[in-house]
PDB file of C-alpha atoms in Angstrom:
ATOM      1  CA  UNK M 181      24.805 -87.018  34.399  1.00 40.00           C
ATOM      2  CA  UNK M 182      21.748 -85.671  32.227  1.00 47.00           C
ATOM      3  CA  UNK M 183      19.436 -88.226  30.447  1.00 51.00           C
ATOM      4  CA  UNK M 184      18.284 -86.954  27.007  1.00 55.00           C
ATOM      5  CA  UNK M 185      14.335 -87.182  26.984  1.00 57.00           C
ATOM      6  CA  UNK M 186      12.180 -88.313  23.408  1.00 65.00           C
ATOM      7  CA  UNK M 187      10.461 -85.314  22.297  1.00 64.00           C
ATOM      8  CA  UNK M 188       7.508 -86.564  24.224  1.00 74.00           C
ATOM      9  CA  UNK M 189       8.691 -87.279  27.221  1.00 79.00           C
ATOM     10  CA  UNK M 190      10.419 -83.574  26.990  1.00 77.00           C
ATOM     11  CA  UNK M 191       7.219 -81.874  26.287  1.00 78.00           C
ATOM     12  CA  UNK M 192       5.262 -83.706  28.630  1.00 83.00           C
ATOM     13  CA  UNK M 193       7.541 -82.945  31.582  1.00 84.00           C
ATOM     14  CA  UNK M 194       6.930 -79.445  30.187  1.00 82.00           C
ATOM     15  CA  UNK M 195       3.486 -79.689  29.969  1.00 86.00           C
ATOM     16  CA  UNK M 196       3.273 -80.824  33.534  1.00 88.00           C
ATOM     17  CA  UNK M 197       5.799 -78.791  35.246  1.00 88.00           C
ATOM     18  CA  UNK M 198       3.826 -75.537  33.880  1.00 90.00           C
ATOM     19  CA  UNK M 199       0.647 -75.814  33.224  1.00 91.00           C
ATOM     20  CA  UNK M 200      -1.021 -75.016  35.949  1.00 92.00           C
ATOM     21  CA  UNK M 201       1.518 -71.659  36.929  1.00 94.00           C
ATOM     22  CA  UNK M 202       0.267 -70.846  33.003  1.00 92.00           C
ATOM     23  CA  UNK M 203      -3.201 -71.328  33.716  1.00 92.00           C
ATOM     24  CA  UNK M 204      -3.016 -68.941  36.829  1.00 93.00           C
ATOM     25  CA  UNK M 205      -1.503 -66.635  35.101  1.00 93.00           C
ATOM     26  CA  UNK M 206      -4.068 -66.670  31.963  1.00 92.00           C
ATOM     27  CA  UNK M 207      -6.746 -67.065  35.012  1.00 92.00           C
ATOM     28  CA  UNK M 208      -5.073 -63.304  36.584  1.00 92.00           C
ATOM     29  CA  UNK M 209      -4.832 -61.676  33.760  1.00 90.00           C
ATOM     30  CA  UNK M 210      -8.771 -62.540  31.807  1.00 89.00           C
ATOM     31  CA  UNK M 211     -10.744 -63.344  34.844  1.00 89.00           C
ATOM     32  CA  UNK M 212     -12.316 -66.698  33.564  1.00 88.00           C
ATOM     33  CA  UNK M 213     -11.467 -69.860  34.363  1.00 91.00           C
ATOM     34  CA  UNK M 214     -12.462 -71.621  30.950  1.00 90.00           C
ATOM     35  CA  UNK M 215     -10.463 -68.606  28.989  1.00 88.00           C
ATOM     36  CA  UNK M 216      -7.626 -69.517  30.514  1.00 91.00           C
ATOM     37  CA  UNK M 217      -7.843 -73.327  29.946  1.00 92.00           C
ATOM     38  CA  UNK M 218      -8.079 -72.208  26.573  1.00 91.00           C
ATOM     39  CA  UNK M 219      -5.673 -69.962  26.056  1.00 91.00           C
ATOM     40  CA  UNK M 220      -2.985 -72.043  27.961  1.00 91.00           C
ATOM     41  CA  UNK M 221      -4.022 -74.886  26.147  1.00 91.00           C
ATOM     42  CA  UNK M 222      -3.436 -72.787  22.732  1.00 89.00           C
ATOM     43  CA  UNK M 223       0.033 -71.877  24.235  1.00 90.00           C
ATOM     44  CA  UNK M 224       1.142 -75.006  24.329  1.00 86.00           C
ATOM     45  CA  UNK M 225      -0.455 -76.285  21.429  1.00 86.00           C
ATOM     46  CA  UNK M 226       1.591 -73.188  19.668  1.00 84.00           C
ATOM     47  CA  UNK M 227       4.624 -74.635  21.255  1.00 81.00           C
ATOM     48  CA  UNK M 228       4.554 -77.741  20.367  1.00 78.00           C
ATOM     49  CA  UNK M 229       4.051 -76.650  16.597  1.00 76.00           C
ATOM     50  CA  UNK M 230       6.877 -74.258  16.947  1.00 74.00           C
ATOM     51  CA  UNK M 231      10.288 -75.140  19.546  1.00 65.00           C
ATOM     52  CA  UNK M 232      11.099 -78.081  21.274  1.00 64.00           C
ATOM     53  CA  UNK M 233      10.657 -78.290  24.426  1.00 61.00           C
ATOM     54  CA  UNK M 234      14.187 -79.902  25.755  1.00 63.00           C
ATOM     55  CA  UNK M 235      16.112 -76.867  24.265  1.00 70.00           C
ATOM     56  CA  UNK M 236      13.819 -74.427  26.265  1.00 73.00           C
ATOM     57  CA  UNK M 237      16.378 -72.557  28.652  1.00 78.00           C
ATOM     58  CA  UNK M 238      13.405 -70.328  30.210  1.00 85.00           C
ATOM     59  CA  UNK M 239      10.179 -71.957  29.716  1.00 84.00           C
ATOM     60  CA  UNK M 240       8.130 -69.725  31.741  1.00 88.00           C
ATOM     61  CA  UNK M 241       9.587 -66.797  29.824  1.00 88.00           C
ATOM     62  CA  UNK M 242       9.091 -67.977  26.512  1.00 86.00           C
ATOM     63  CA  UNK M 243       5.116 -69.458  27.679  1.00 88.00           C
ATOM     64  CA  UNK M 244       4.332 -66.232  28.806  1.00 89.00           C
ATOM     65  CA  UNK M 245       5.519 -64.329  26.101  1.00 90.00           C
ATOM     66  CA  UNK M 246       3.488 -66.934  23.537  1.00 89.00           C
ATOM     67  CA  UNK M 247       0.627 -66.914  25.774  1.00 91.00           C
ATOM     68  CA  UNK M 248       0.398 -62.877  25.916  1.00 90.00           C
ATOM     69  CA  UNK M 249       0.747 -63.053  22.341  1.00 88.00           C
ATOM     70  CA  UNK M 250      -2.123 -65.232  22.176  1.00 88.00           C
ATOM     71  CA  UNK M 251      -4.247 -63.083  25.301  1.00 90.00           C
ATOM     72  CA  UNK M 252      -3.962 -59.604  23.036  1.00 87.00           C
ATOM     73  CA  UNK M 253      -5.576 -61.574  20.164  1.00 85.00           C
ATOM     74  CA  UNK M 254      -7.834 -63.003  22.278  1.00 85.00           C
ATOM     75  CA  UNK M 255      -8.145 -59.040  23.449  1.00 87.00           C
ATOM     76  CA  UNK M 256      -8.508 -57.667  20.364  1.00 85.00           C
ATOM     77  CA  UNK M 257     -11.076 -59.687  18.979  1.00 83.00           C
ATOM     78  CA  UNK M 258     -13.622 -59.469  21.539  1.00 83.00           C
ATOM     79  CA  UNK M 259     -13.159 -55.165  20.675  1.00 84.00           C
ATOM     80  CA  UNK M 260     -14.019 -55.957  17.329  1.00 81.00           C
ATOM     81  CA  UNK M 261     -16.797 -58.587  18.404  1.00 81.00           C
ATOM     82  CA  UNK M 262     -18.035 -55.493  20.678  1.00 83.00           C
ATOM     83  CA  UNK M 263     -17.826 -53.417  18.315  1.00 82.00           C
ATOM     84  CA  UNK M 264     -19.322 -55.155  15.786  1.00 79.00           C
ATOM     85  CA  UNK M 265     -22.421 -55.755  17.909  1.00 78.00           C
ATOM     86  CA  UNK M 266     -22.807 -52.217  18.874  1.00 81.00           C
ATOM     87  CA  UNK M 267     -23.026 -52.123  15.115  1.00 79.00           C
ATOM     88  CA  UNK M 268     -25.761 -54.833  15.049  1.00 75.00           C
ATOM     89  CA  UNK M 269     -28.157 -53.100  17.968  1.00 76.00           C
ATOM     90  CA  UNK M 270     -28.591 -50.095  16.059  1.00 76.00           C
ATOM     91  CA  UNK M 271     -30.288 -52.111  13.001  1.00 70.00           C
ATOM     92  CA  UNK M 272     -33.427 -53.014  12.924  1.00 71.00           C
ATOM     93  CA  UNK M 273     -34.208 -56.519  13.889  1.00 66.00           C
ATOM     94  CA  UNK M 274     -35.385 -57.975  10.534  1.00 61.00           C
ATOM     95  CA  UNK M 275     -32.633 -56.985   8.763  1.00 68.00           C
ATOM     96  CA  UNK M 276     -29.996 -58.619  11.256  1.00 67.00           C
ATOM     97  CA  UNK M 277     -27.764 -61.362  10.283  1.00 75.00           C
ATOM     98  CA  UNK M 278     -27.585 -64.616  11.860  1.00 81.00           C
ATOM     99  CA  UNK M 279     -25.421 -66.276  14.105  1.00 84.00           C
ATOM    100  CA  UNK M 280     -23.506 -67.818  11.355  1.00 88.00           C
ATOM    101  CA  UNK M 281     -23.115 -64.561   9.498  1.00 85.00           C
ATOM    102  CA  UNK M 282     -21.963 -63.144  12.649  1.00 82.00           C
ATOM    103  CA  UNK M 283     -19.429 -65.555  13.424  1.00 86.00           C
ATOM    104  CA  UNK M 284     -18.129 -64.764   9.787  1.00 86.00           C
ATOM    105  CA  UNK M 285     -18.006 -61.327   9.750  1.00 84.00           C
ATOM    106  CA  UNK M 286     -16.269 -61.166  13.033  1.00 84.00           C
ATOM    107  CA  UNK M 287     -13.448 -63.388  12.032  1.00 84.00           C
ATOM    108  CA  UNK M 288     -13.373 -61.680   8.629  1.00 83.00           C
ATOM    109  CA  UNK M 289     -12.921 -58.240  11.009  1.00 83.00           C
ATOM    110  CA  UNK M 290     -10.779 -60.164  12.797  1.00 84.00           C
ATOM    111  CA  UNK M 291      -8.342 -61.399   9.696  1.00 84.00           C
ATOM    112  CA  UNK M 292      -8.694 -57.766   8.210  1.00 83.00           C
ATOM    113  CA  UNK M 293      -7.113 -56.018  11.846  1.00 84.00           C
ATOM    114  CA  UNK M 294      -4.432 -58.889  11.736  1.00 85.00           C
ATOM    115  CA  UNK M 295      -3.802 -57.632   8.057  1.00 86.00           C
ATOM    116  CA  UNK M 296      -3.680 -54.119   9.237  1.00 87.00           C
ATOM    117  CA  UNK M 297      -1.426 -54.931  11.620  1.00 87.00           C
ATOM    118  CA  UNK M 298       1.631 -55.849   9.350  1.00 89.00           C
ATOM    119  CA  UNK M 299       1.293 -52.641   7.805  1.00 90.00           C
ATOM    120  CA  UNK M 300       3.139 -49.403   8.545  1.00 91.00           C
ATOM    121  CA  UNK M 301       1.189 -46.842  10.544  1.00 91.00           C
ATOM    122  CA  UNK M 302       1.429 -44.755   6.585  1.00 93.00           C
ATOM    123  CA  UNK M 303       0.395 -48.129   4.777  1.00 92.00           C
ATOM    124  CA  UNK M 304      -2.420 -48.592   7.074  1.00 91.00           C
ATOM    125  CA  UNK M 305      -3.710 -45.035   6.755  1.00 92.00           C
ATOM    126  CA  UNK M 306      -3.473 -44.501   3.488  1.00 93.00           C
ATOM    127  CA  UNK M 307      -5.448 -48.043   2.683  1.00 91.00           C
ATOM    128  CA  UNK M 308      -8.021 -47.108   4.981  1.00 89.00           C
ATOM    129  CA  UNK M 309      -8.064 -43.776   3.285  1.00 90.00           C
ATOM    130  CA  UNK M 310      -8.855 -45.181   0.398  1.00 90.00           C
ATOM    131  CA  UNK M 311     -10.967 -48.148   1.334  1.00 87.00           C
ATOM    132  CA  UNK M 312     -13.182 -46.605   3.894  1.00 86.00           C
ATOM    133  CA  UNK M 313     -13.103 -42.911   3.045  1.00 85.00           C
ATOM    134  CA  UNK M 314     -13.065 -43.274  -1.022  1.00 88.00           C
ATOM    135  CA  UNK M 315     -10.763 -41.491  -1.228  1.00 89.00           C
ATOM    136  CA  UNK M 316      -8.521 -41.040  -4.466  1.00 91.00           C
ATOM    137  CA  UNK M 317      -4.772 -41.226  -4.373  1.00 92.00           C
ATOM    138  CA  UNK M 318      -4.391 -38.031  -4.943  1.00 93.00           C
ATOM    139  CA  UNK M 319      -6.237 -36.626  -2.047  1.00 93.00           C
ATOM    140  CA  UNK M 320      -4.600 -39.073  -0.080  1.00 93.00           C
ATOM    141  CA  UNK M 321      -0.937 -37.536  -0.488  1.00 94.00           C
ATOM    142  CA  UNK M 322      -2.420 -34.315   0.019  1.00 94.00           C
ATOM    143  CA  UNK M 323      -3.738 -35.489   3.300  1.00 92.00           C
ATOM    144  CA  UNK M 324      -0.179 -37.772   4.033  1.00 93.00           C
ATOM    145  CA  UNK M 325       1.591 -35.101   3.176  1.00 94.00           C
ATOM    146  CA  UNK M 326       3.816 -37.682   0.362  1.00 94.00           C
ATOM    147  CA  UNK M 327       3.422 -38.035  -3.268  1.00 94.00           C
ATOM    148  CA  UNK M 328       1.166 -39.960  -4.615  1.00 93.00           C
ATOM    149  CA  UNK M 329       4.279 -42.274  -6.037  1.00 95.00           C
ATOM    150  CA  UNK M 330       4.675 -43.021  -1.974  1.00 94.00           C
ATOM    151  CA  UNK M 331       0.631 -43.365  -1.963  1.00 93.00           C
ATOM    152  CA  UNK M 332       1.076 -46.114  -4.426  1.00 93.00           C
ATOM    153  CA  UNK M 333       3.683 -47.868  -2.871  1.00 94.00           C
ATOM    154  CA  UNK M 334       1.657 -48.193   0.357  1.00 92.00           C
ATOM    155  CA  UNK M 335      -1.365 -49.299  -1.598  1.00 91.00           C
ATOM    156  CA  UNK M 336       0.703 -51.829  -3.580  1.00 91.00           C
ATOM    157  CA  UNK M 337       2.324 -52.544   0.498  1.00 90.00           C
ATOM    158  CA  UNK M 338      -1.270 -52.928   1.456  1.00 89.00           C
ATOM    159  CA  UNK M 339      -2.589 -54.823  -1.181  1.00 88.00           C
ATOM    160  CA  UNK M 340      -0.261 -57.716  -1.298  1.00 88.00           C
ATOM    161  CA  UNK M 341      -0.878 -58.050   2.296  1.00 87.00           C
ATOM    162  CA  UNK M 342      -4.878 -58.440   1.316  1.00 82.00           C
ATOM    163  CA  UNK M 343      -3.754 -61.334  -1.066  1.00 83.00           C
ATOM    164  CA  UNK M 344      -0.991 -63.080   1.453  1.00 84.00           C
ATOM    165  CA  UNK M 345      -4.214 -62.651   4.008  1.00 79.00           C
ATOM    166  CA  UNK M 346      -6.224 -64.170   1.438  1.00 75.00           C
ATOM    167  CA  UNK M 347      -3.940 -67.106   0.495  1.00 73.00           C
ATOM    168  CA  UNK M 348      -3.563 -68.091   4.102  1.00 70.00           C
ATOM    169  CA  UNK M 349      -7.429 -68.616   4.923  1.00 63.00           C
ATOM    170  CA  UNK M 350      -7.534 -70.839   1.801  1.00 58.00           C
TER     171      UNK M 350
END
């Protein structure tokens, strides 16, 4: 006979049954204890926002798959942090932002690369073409090898992902 558990009660016994295997896992696979209490504690915060946990017929599959999810982000924006860094130790000191302005600019890096990211490989390189590399559309489906009708599709790809970007930080 199997006794239905509250949504609570369901995701505490979830909580409890695998937190720590998560947290060794994290622990493994970043090498720091308190980046792992994070990130496992994000995974189940994402979780809870997203399935319930009595209808979870694999929870370690599905924790781990949420939680690498969560570790590549966590990946990727300490590369862009890095690299943005780099960036800053090549400037001379007076004209180097503060602490605030660098926590902004990384997650603004980090919100642009997450916009990226939707895009096809094409999209991506033709928007980058254009944005970093000033380039016109023209030279752009000379480069691509398209037309520049197809260059202005991925632009118009590219753009509305800037704005959907946009209306989800507000």
């Amino acid at each position: 006979m199997s006794i239905a558990l509250s949504p609570n009660a369901a995701f505490a016994n979830l909580y409890s049954s695998h937190h720590g295997w998560l947290y060794q896992w994290l622990w493994r696979k970043l090498g720091c204890r308190d980046g792992a209490a994070d990130l496992a504690q994000d995974t189940f915060v994402r979780m809870l926002a997203t399935q319930s946990a009595d209808s979870l017929h694999e929870p370690r599959a599905y924790l781990s798959t949420v939680a690498h999810g969560l570790l590549v982000n966590h990946w990727r924006r300490l590369s862009l942090e890095r690299s943005f860094l780099a960036a800053l130790a090549s400037r001379p000191e007076l004209t180097a932002p503060s602490p605030e302005e660098r926590a902004l600019v990384v997650e603004t890096l980090t919100r642009i690369d997450a916009m990226l990211d939707t895009l096809s490989p094409r999209a991506r390189q033709a928007f980058l073409l254009a944005q970093i590399d000033g380039l016109t559309y023209a030279q752009i489906a000379t480069q691509l090898e398209v037309s520049e009708r197809m260059v202005k599709k991925y632009m118009a790809q590219a753009m509305l992902q800037c704005m959907l970007s946009m209306d989800d930080a507000g």
